[in-house]
Coordinates of N, CA and C in Angstrom, one line a residue:
Chain R
D91 N 102.9 65.2 121.1 CA 102.3 66.5 121.5 C 103.2 67.7 121.8
V92 N 102.8 68.6 120.9 CA 103.9 69.9 121.4 C 103.7 70.3 122.4
K93 N 104.8 71.0 123.4 CA 104.3 71.7 124.4 C 105.3 72.7 124.7
V94 N 104.9 73.9 125.1 CA 105.5 75.1 125.9 C 104.6 75.2 127.0
T95 N 106.0 75.0 128.3 CA 105.6 75.1 129.6 C 106.2 76.4 130.2
Q96 N 105.5 77.0 131.3 CA 105.9 78.0 131.6 C 106.1 77.7 133.3
S97 N 107.4 78.3 133.8 CA 107.4 77.7 135.3 C 106.4 77.9 136.3
S98 N 105.6 79.2 136.3 CA 104.4 79.2 137.2 C 103.3 79.5 136.6
R99 N 101.9 79.5 136.9 CA 100.7 79.9 136.5 C 100.6 81.1 137.2
Y100 N 101.2 81.3 138.7 CA 100.3 82.3 139.5 C 101.8 82.8 140.2
L101 N 102.2 84.2 140.4 CA 103.1 84.4 141.0 C 103.0 85.7 141.6
V102 N 103.4 86.0 142.9 CA 103.4 87.1 143.8 C 104.8 87.8 144.0
K103 N 105.0 88.7 144.0 CA 106.5 89.2 144.1 C 106.1 91.0 145.1
R104 N 107.1 91.2 145.3 CA 107.0 92.4 146.2 C 107.8 93.3 145.3
T105 N 107.5 94.5 145.2 CA 108.2 95.5 144.6 C 109.6 95.7 145.3
G106 N 110.9 95.8 144.2 CA 111.8 95.6 144.0 C 112.6 94.6 143.9
E107 N 111.9 93.3 143.8 CA 112.1 92.1 144.0 C 112.4 92.0 142.1
K108 N 113.6 91.0 142.3 CA 114.0 90.4 141.2 C 113.2 89.2 140.7
V109 N 112.7 89.3 139.6 CA 111.8 88.0 139.3 C 112.2 87.1 138.2
F110 N 112.2 86.2 137.9 CA 112.7 85.3 136.9 C 111.2 84.4 136.5
L111 N 110.9 84.5 135.1 CA 110.0 83.9 134.5 C 110.7 82.7 133.5
E112 N 110.0 81.5 133.9 CA 111.0 80.9 132.7 C 109.7 80.2 131.8
C113 N 110.3 79.9 130.6 CA 109.8 79.1 129.6 C 110.3 77.9 129.1
V114 N 109.9 76.7 128.6 CA 110.9 75.9 128.2 C 109.9 75.2 126.9
Q115 N 110.3 75.0 125.7 CA 109.6 74.0 124.4 C 110.4 72.8 124.0
D116 N 109.6 72.4 123.9 CA 110.2 70.5 123.5 C 110.1 70.2 122.1
M117 N 110.1 71.3 121.3 CA 109.7 71.3 119.9 C 110.6 71.6 119.1
D118 N 112.1 72.1 119.9 CA 113.3 72.1 119.1 C 113.1 73.5 117.8
H119 N 112.4 74.6 118.4 CA 112.0 76.0 118.0 C 113.3 76.6 117.8
E120 N 113.4 76.8 117.1 CA 114.4 78.3 116.5 C 113.9 79.5 117.6
N121 N 113.0 80.0 117.0 CA 112.5 81.3 117.5 C 111.5 81.2 119.0
M122 N 111.7 82.2 119.8 CA 110.7 82.2 121.2 C 110.5 83.5 121.5
F123 N 109.7 83.8 122.0 CA 109.1 85.2 122.4 C 108.4 85.3 123.6
W124 N 108.2 86.3 124.3 CA 107.7 86.8 125.6 C 106.8 88.0 125.3
Y125 N 105.5 87.7 125.5 CA 104.4 88.8 125.2 C 103.8 89.3 127.0
R126 N 103.2 90.4 126.8 CA 102.7 90.3 128.0 C 101.3 91.2 127.7
Q127 N 99.9 90.5 128.3 CA 98.9 90.8 128.0 C 98.1 91.5 129.0
D128 N 97.4 92.6 128.7 CA 96.5 93.3 129.7 C 94.9 93.6 129.1
P129 N 94.1 93.4 129.9 CA 93.1 93.6 129.5 C 92.4 95.1 128.5
G130 N 91.9 95.0 127.5 CA 91.7 95.9 126.7 C 93.1 96.4 125.7
L131 N 94.2 95.9 126.0 CA 95.3 96.3 125.1 C 95.8 94.8 124.5
G132 N 95.5 93.8 124.6 CA 95.9 92.8 124.0 C 97.3 92.4 124.4
L133 N 97.7 91.6 123.6 CA 99.2 91.0 123.5 C 100.2 91.8 122.6
R134 N 101.4 92.3 123.6 CA 102.1 92.9 123.1 C 103.9 92.4 123.4
L135 N 104.6 92.5 122.7 CA 105.8 91.5 122.2 C 107.1 92.4 123.3
I136 N 107.6 91.9 124.3 CA 108.3 92.4 125.1 C 109.6 91.7 124.1
Y137 N 110.1 91.0 124.5 CA 111.2 90.2 123.2 C 111.1 89.2 122.8
F138 N 112.3 88.9 122.0 CA 112.4 87.8 121.4 C 113.9 87.5 121.1
S139 N 114.1 86.0 120.5 CA 115.2 85.1 120.5 C 114.8 84.4 119.5
Y140 N 116.1 84.5 118.4 CA 116.0 83.5 117.0 C 117.3 82.5 117.1
D141 N 118.1 82.6 118.0 CA 119.1 81.8 118.3 C 119.7 81.5 119.9
V142 N 120.4 80.9 120.3 CA 120.5 80.7 121.3 C 121.7 81.9 121.3
K143 N 121.5 82.6 123.0 CA 122.4 84.0 123.3 C 122.1 85.2 122.5
M144 N 121.0 85.0 121.3 CA 120.7 86.0 120.7 C 119.6 86.6 121.4
K145 N 119.1 87.8 121.1 CA 117.8 88.4 121.7 C 117.5 89.9 120.6
E146 N 116.5 90.2 120.6 CA 116.0 91.5 120.1 C 115.1 91.8 120.9
K147 N 115.0 93.5 120.6 CA 113.8 93.9 121.9 C 112.5 94.2 120.9
G148 N 111.0 93.8 121.6 CA 109.9 94.2 120.9 C 109.5 95.2 121.1
D149 N 108.3 95.5 121.4 CA 107.8 96.4 121.2 C 107.8 97.3 122.6
I150 N 107.8 96.9 123.9 CA 107.8 97.3 125.2 C 109.0 96.2 126.1
P151 N 110.3 96.7 125.7 CA 111.3 95.7 126.2 C 111.8 97.0 127.6
E152 N 111.3 98.1 127.9 CA 111.6 98.6 128.8 C 111.1 97.9 130.7
G153 N 112.3 97.9 131.3 CA 112.0 97.3 132.3 C 112.3 95.7 132.5
Y154 N 112.6 95.1 131.2 CA 112.8 93.6 131.1 C 113.9 93.4 130.6
S155 N 114.5 92.4 131.3 CA 115.6 91.7 130.0 C 115.3 89.9 129.7
V156 N 116.6 89.6 128.8 CA 115.8 88.2 128.6 C 116.9 87.4 128.6
S157 N 117.1 86.0 128.9 CA 118.1 85.3 128.5 C 117.9 84.0 127.9
R158 N 119.0 83.6 126.7 CA 118.7 82.3 126.3 C 120.0 81.9 126.3
E159 N 120.1 80.9 127.2 CA 121.6 80.1 127.1 C 121.4 78.6 126.3
K160 N 119.9 78.1 126.6 CA 120.0 77.3 125.5 C 118.8 77.0 124.9
K161 N 118.7 76.2 123.7 CA 117.6 76.4 122.6 C 116.2 76.5 123.1
E162 N 115.7 75.2 124.3 CA 114.8 75.0 124.4 C 114.3 76.2 125.7
R163 N 115.3 76.8 126.2 CA 114.9 77.8 127.4 C 115.0 78.9 126.8
F164 N 113.8 79.8 127.6 CA 113.8 81.3 127.4 C 113.4 82.0 128.6
S165 N 114.1 82.9 129.1 CA 114.1 83.2 130.3 C 113.9 85.0 130.4
L166 N 112.6 85.5 130.9 CA 112.2 86.7 131.2 C 112.5 87.2 132.5
I167 N 113.3 88.4 132.4 CA 114.0 89.0 134.0 C 113.4 90.2 134.1
L168 N 112.8 90.7 135.3 CA 112.0 91.7 135.7 C 113.5 92.4 136.8
E169 N 114.5 92.7 136.7 CA 115.6 93.2 137.4 C 114.9 93.9 138.7
S170 N 113.8 94.5 138.7 CA 113.4 95.8 140.2 C 112.1 95.1 139.7
A171 N 111.3 94.4 140.3 CA 109.6 94.5 139.6 C 109.0 95.5 140.7
S172 N 108.1 96.1 139.4 CA 107.3 97.5 140.1 C 106.0 97.2 139.7
T173 N 104.8 97.8 140.8 CA 103.4 97.3 140.1 C 102.8 97.2 139.0
N174 N 103.4 98.3 138.1 CA 102.8 98.5 136.6 C 103.6 97.2 135.8
Q175 N 104.0 96.4 136.5 CA 104.5 95.2 135.5 C 103.5 94.0 136.1
T176 N 102.5 94.4 136.7 CA 101.7 93.3 137.4 C 100.7 92.8 135.6
S177 N 100.7 91.8 135.3 CA 100.3 91.4 134.2 C 100.4 90.1 133.9
M178 N 99.6 89.6 132.7 CA 99.8 87.9 132.2 C 101.1 88.0 131.4
Y179 N 101.9 87.2 131.5 CA 103.0 87.1 130.6 C 102.9 85.8 129.9
L180 N 102.7 85.7 128.7 CA 102.9 84.8 127.7 C 104.3 84.6 127.0
C181 N 104.5 82.8 127.3 CA 105.5 82.8 126.3 C 105.1 81.8 124.9
A182 N 105.7 82.1 124.1 CA 105.8 81.4 122.7 C 106.8 80.9 122.0
S183 N 106.6 79.8 120.6 CA 108.0 79.5 120.0 C 107.3 79.3 118.9
I184 N 108.3 79.1 117.8 CA 108.1 78.7 116.2 C 109.3 78.3 116.0
T185 N 108.9 77.6 114.7 CA 110.5 77.3 113.9 C 110.5 78.4 112.9
A186 N 111.8 78.3 112.7 CA 112.0 79.3 111.9 C 111.8 79.1 110.2
G187 N 112.0 80.2 109.4 CA 111.3 79.7 108.1 C 109.8 80.8 107.9
Q188 N 108.8 80.1 107.4 CA 107.7 81.1 106.8 C 106.9 81.6 107.9
G189 N 106.9 82.6 107.7 CA 106.3 83.4 108.5 C 104.6 83.0 109.0
G190 N 104.5 82.1 108.4 CA 103.0 81.7 108.6 C 102.9 80.4 109.2
N191 N 104.1 79.8 109.8 CA 103.7 79.1 110.6 C 103.4 79.5 111.9
E192 N 102.5 78.3 112.6 CA 102.1 78.1 113.9 C 103.2 78.9 114.9
Q193 N 102.2 79.8 116.0 CA 103.3 80.1 117.4 C 102.7 79.5 118.0
F194 N 103.0 78.4 119.0 CA 102.7 77.7 120.1 C 102.8 78.6 121.3
F195 N 102.0 78.7 122.2 CA 102.2 79.5 123.6 C 102.1 78.5 124.9
G196 N 102.7 79.0 125.5 CA 102.4 78.1 126.8 C 101.0 79.0 127.5
P197 N 101.2 78.4 128.7 CA 100.0 78.6 129.6 C 99.7 80.1 130.3
G198 N 100.7 81.0 130.3 CA 100.7 82.1 130.5 C 101.2 81.9 132.1
T199 N 101.8 83.0 132.7 CA 101.7 83.2 133.8 C 101.5 84.9 134.3
R200 N 100.4 84.7 135.6 CA 99.8 85.9 136.0 C 100.6 86.2 137.1
L201 N 101.4 87.7 137.0 CA 102.6 88.2 138.0 C 101.8 89.3 138.4
T202 N 101.6 89.0 139.9 CA 101.2 90.2 140.6 C 102.6 91.2 141.2
V203 N 102.5 91.9 141.3 CA 103.6 93.1 142.1 C 103.1 93.9 143.2
L204 N 103.2 93.4 144.5 CA 102.7 94.2 145.4 C 103.7 95.3 145.8
Chain F
A24 N 105.3 101.0 111.4 CA 105.1 99.9 112.0 C 103.5 99.2 111.7
Q25 N 103.6 97.7 111.8 CA 102.4 97.6 111.4 C 101.5 97.6 113.1
T26 N 100.2 97.8 112.6 CA 99.2 97.8 113.6 C 97.8 96.9 113.0
V27 N 97.0 96.7 114.4 CA 95.8 95.6 114.1 C 95.0 96.2 115.0
T28 N 93.7 96.3 114.1 CA 92.7 97.0 115.2 C 91.5 96.3 114.9
Q29 N 90.6 95.8 116.1 CA 90.0 95.1 116.3 C 88.7 96.4 117.0
S30 N 87.7 96.4 116.3 CA 86.8 97.5 116.5 C 85.8 96.9 117.7
Q31 N 85.6 95.9 118.0 CA 84.6 95.3 118.6 C 85.0 94.9 119.7
P32 N 84.8 95.4 121.3 CA 85.3 94.8 122.5 C 84.6 93.7 122.7
E33 N 83.3 93.5 122.5 CA 82.4 92.3 122.8 C 81.4 92.3 122.0
M34 N 81.2 90.9 121.6 CA 80.1 90.5 120.5 C 79.2 89.4 121.7
S35 N 78.0 89.3 121.0 CA 77.1 88.3 121.4 C 76.4 87.8 120.5
V36 N 76.2 86.4 120.5 CA 75.3 85.7 119.4 C 75.0 84.5 119.8
Q37 N 73.4 84.3 119.6 CA 72.8 82.6 119.9 C 73.6 81.7 119.5
E38 N 73.3 80.4 120.6 CA 73.9 79.6 119.8 C 72.8 79.0 118.4
A39 N 74.2 78.4 117.8 CA 73.7 77.7 116.4 C 73.3 79.2 115.5
E40 N 73.5 80.4 115.8 CA 73.6 81.3 114.7 C 75.1 81.7 114.5
T41 N 75.0 82.7 113.3 CA 76.5 83.0 113.0 C 76.9 84.4 113.5
V42 N 77.9 84.5 113.4 CA 78.7 85.6 114.1 C 79.9 86.1 113.1
T43 N 80.3 87.3 112.9 CA 81.4 87.9 112.4 C 82.4 88.9 113.0
L44 N 83.5 88.4 113.2 CA 84.2 89.2 114.2 C 85.3 90.2 112.9
S45 N 85.3 91.5 113.5 CA 85.8 92.3 112.4 C 87.5 92.8 112.8
C46 N 88.2 92.9 111.9 CA 89.9 93.2 111.9 C 90.5 93.9 111.0
T47 N 90.9 94.8 111.2 CA 91.6 95.8 110.3 C 93.1 95.7 110.6
Y48 N 94.0 96.0 109.4 CA 95.5 96.1 109.8 C 96.1 97.0 108.9
D49 N 97.4 97.6 109.0 CA 97.7 98.6 108.3 C 99.3 97.8 108.0
T50 N 99.8 97.8 107.1 CA 101.0 97.3 106.4 C 101.6 98.2 105.5
S51 N 102.8 98.3 105.0 CA 103.2 98.5 103.8 C 103.9 97.4 103.4
E52 N 103.9 96.2 104.2 CA 104.5 94.9 103.2 C 103.8 94.3 102.5
S53 N 104.1 93.7 101.4 CA 103.3 93.0 100.6 C 103.2 91.5 100.9
D54 N 104.3 90.7 101.8 CA 104.2 89.2 102.1 C 104.0 89.5 103.6
Y55 N 102.9 88.7 103.7 CA 102.7 88.7 105.2 C 101.4 87.6 105.4
Y56 N 101.3 87.4 106.8 CA 100.6 86.5 107.3 C 99.8 87.1 108.3
L57 N 98.2 86.6 108.1 CA 97.2 86.9 109.4 C 96.5 85.7 110.0
F58 N 96.2 85.5 111.1 CA 96.0 84.9 112.2 C 94.6 85.3 112.8
W59 N 94.0 84.1 113.2 CA 92.9 84.2 114.3 C 93.6 83.2 115.2
Y60 N 93.3 83.9 116.8 CA 93.7 83.2 117.7 C 92.7 83.3 118.9
K61 N 92.5 82.2 119.5 CA 91.1 81.9 120.0 C 91.9 81.8 121.5
Q62 N 91.5 82.6 122.7 CA 92.0 82.3 124.1 C 90.7 82.2 124.9
P63 N 90.2 80.9 125.2 CA 89.2 80.8 126.1 C 89.5 81.1 128.0
P64 N 88.6 80.7 129.1 CA 88.6 81.0 130.2 C 90.3 80.4 130.6
S65 N 90.5 79.2 130.0 CA 91.7 78.6 130.6 C 93.1 79.5 130.3
R66 N 92.8 80.2 129.1 CA 94.0 81.3 128.9 C 94.8 80.9 128.0
Q67 N 94.9 79.3 127.3 CA 95.5 78.9 126.4 C 95.0 79.4 125.2
M68 N 96.5 80.4 124.7 CA 96.3 80.4 123.2 C 96.3 79.2 122.0
I69 N 94.9 79.3 121.0 CA 94.6 78.2 120.1 C 94.5 79.0 119.1
L70 N 95.2 78.6 117.9 CA 95.5 79.0 116.4 C 94.1 78.6 115.6
V71 N 93.1 79.6 115.6 CA 91.9 79.4 114.9 C 92.0 78.9 113.3
I72 N 92.8 80.3 112.7 CA 92.8 80.1 111.2 C 93.9 80.9 110.7
R73 N 94.6 80.7 109.8 CA 95.6 81.6 109.2 C 95.2 81.8 107.5
Q74 N 95.9 83.0 107.1 CA 95.6 83.1 106.0 C 97.3 83.9 105.4
E75 N 97.4 83.6 104.4 CA 98.4 84.1 103.4 C 98.1 85.4 102.6
A76 N 99.2 86.5 102.8 CA 98.2 87.6 102.2 C 98.2 87.2 100.3
Y77 N 99.3 86.3 100.0 CA 99.4 86.1 98.4 C 98.2 85.6 97.8
K78 N 97.7 84.7 98.7 CA 96.7 83.8 98.6 C 94.9 84.4 98.2
Q79 N 94.8 84.5 97.0 CA 93.3 84.8 96.8 C 92.5 84.3 97.6
Q80 N 92.3 83.5 97.5 CA 91.3 82.2 98.1 C 91.2 82.4 99.8
N81 N 90.2 83.0 100.2 CA 89.7 82.7 101.8 C 89.9 81.5 102.5
A82 N 90.6 81.2 103.7 CA 90.9 80.3 104.4 C 89.7 79.8 105.0
T83 N 89.4 78.6 105.0 CA 88.2 78.0 106.0 C 89.0 76.6 106.9
E84 N 88.3 76.8 107.8 CA 88.3 75.6 108.9 C 87.2 75.2 109.5
N85 N 86.8 74.1 109.0 CA 85.4 73.9 109.4 C 84.1 74.9 110.0
R86 N 83.9 75.1 110.7 CA 82.5 76.5 111.0 C 83.6 77.9 110.7
F87 N 85.0 77.6 110.8 CA 85.4 79.1 110.8 C 86.0 79.5 109.5
S88 N 85.6 80.6 109.2 CA 86.2 80.9 107.7 C 86.6 82.3 107.9
V89 N 87.1 82.9 106.9 CA 87.5 84.3 106.8 C 87.1 85.3 105.9
N90 N 87.0 86.3 106.0 CA 87.0 87.3 104.2 C 88.0 88.1 104.4
F91 N 89.2 87.8 103.7 CA 90.0 88.8 103.5 C 90.0 89.6 102.3
Q92 N 90.2 90.8 102.4 CA 90.2 92.0 102.0 C 91.2 92.7 101.6
K93 N 92.0 92.0 100.9 CA 93.3 92.9 100.7 C 93.9 94.3 100.3
A94 N 92.9 94.7 99.4 CA 93.1 96.2 99.2 C 92.6 97.2 100.2
A95 N 91.2 96.4 101.0 CA 90.9 97.1 102.1 C 91.7 97.2 103.5
K96 N 92.4 96.0 103.5 CA 93.4 95.6 104.9 C 92.6 95.0 105.7
S97 N 91.6 94.3 105.5 CA 90.6 94.0 106.2 C 90.8 92.2 106.3
F98 N 90.3 91.8 107.5 CA 90.6 90.2 107.8 C 89.3 89.9 108.7
S99 N 88.2 89.7 108.5 CA 87.1 89.3 109.5 C 87.0 87.8 109.5
L100 N 86.4 87.4 110.8 CA 86.3 86.1 111.3 C 85.0 85.8 111.2
K101 N 84.4 84.6 110.7 CA 83.3 84.3 110.5 C 82.7 83.1 111.1
I102 N 82.5 83.1 112.3 CA 81.8 81.5 113.0 C 80.6 81.1 112.3
S103 N 80.2 79.9 111.6 CA 79.1 79.7 111.9 C 78.3 78.6 112.8
D104 N 77.3 78.5 113.0 CA 76.6 77.6 113.9 C 77.3 77.5 115.3
S105 N 77.6 78.8 115.8 CA 77.9 78.7 117.2 C 77.7 77.9 118.3
Q106 N 78.6 77.5 118.9 CA 78.5 76.5 119.9 C 78.9 77.6 121.3
L107 N 78.6 76.7 122.3 CA 79.1 77.3 123.7 C 80.3 77.1 124.1
G108 N 81.1 76.2 123.5 CA 82.5 76.2 123.6 C 83.5 77.1 122.5
D109 N 82.8 77.9 121.7 CA 83.6 78.9 121.0 C 83.2 80.4 121.6
A110 N 82.8 80.0 123.1 CA 82.8 81.4 124.1 C 84.4 81.6 124.1
A111 N 85.0 82.9 124.4 CA 86.5 83.3 124.6 C 86.6 84.8 123.9
M112 N 88.2 84.8 124.2 CA 88.4 86.1 123.6 C 89.1 85.5 122.4
Y113 N 88.8 86.6 121.1 CA 89.7 86.1 119.8 C 90.3 87.6 119.3
F114 N 91.6 86.9 119.2 CA 92.9 88.1 118.9 C 92.9 87.6 117.2
C115 N 93.0 88.9 116.7 CA 93.8 89.1 115.2 C 95.0 89.3 115.5
A116 N 95.8 88.8 114.4 CA 97.6 88.9 114.5 C 97.8 89.2 113.3
Y117 N 98.9 89.6 113.0 CA 100.0 90.0 111.8 C 101.2 89.5 111.9
R118 N 101.4 89.3 111.2 CA 103.1 88.6 111.0 C 103.7 89.0 109.9
P119 N 104.9 89.8 109.6 CA 105.4 89.8 108.0 C 106.0 88.0 107.5
G120 N 106.4 88.2 106.3 CA 106.6 86.7 105.5 C 107.8 86.6 106.1
G121 N 108.9 87.5 106.5 CA 110.4 86.9 106.9 C 110.5 87.0 107.8
G122 N 111.9 86.2 108.6 CA 112.5 86.9 109.9 C 111.9 86.1 110.8
A123 N 112.2 87.1 111.9 CA 112.1 86.1 113.2 C 110.8 86.6 113.9
D124 N 110.4 87.7 113.4 CA 109.3 88.8 114.0 C 108.6 88.0 114.8
G125 N 108.1 88.7 115.7 CA 106.5 87.9 116.7 C 105.6 88.7 116.1
L126 N 104.4 88.5 116.3 CA 103.1 88.6 115.9 C 102.6 90.0 116.8
T127 N 101.9 90.3 115.8 CA 101.3 91.8 116.1 C 99.8 91.6 116.5
F128 N 99.1 91.7 117.6 CA 97.9 91.6 117.9 C 96.9 93.0 117.9
G129 N 95.9 92.5 117.6 CA 94.6 93.5 118.0 C 94.4 93.1 119.6
K130 N 93.7 94.2 119.7 CA 93.1 94.3 121.3 C 92.0 93.1 121.6
G131 N 91.9 92.2 120.6 CA 91.0 91.5 121.0 C 89.4 91.4 121.1
T132 N 88.2 90.7 121.0 CA 87.0 90.7 120.8 C 86.6 89.6 122.0
H133 N 86.0 90.2 122.7 CA 85.3 89.1 123.8 C 83.7 88.5 123.2
L134 N 83.9 87.0 123.2 CA 82.8 86.8 122.2 C 81.6 85.7 123.2
I135 N 80.6 86.2 123.3 CA 79.4 85.6 124.2 C 78.8 84.8 123.8
I136 N 78.5 83.5 123.9 CA 77.5 82.8 123.4 C 76.3 82.6 124.2
Q137 N 74.9 82.9 123.7 CA 73.8 82.8 124.4 C 72.9 81.9 124.2
P138 N 72.9 80.7 125.0 CA 72.4 79.4 125.0 C 70.7 79.5 124.4

């Protein structure tokens, strides 16, 4: 059974804190993604990675960074959390190759920044 | 840049009836894929159906089918015999044919099933 896991379902942090969101997949997928989901805005791509140590900016990378030291793990980092980063964060992975392959999602982390 | 538009923020349908969710997209690519994802209250994103742009035949998966109009750049989802478990947010999404790109999503349609 394929699986994408995220380190926390709910997280509360204070403004200015450094925040790490972890994502692990067990499907040996090459490509991994971080999305942000806000009501009325859908899902927006923050960053993605197509290989270890490789990263590409998505549509809204400002205020975020990522790390991929191992194939199965992709971390999203908020260097200095701000209240406008309060949101739902979804991680996803997909095998490389055809664009029609299914992208598998984690259960999401609801982050609140106070 | 590609865009995906879902013009219905919310839809309501009686149980056992049929409902159609609309989606339009804009792209200059010729090779791409379109998807419908479902997100129930559990928040887990579930793939409902996918369509390859170069295939003329509309995709179907049990009670779910699409009406893919490539020239009009339209990709609607039809749910037949609606069930209470179909209640969820539905997202239309686009992905280019090659490369490692992520999905471009619409803003979503909240589907309510009336018993």
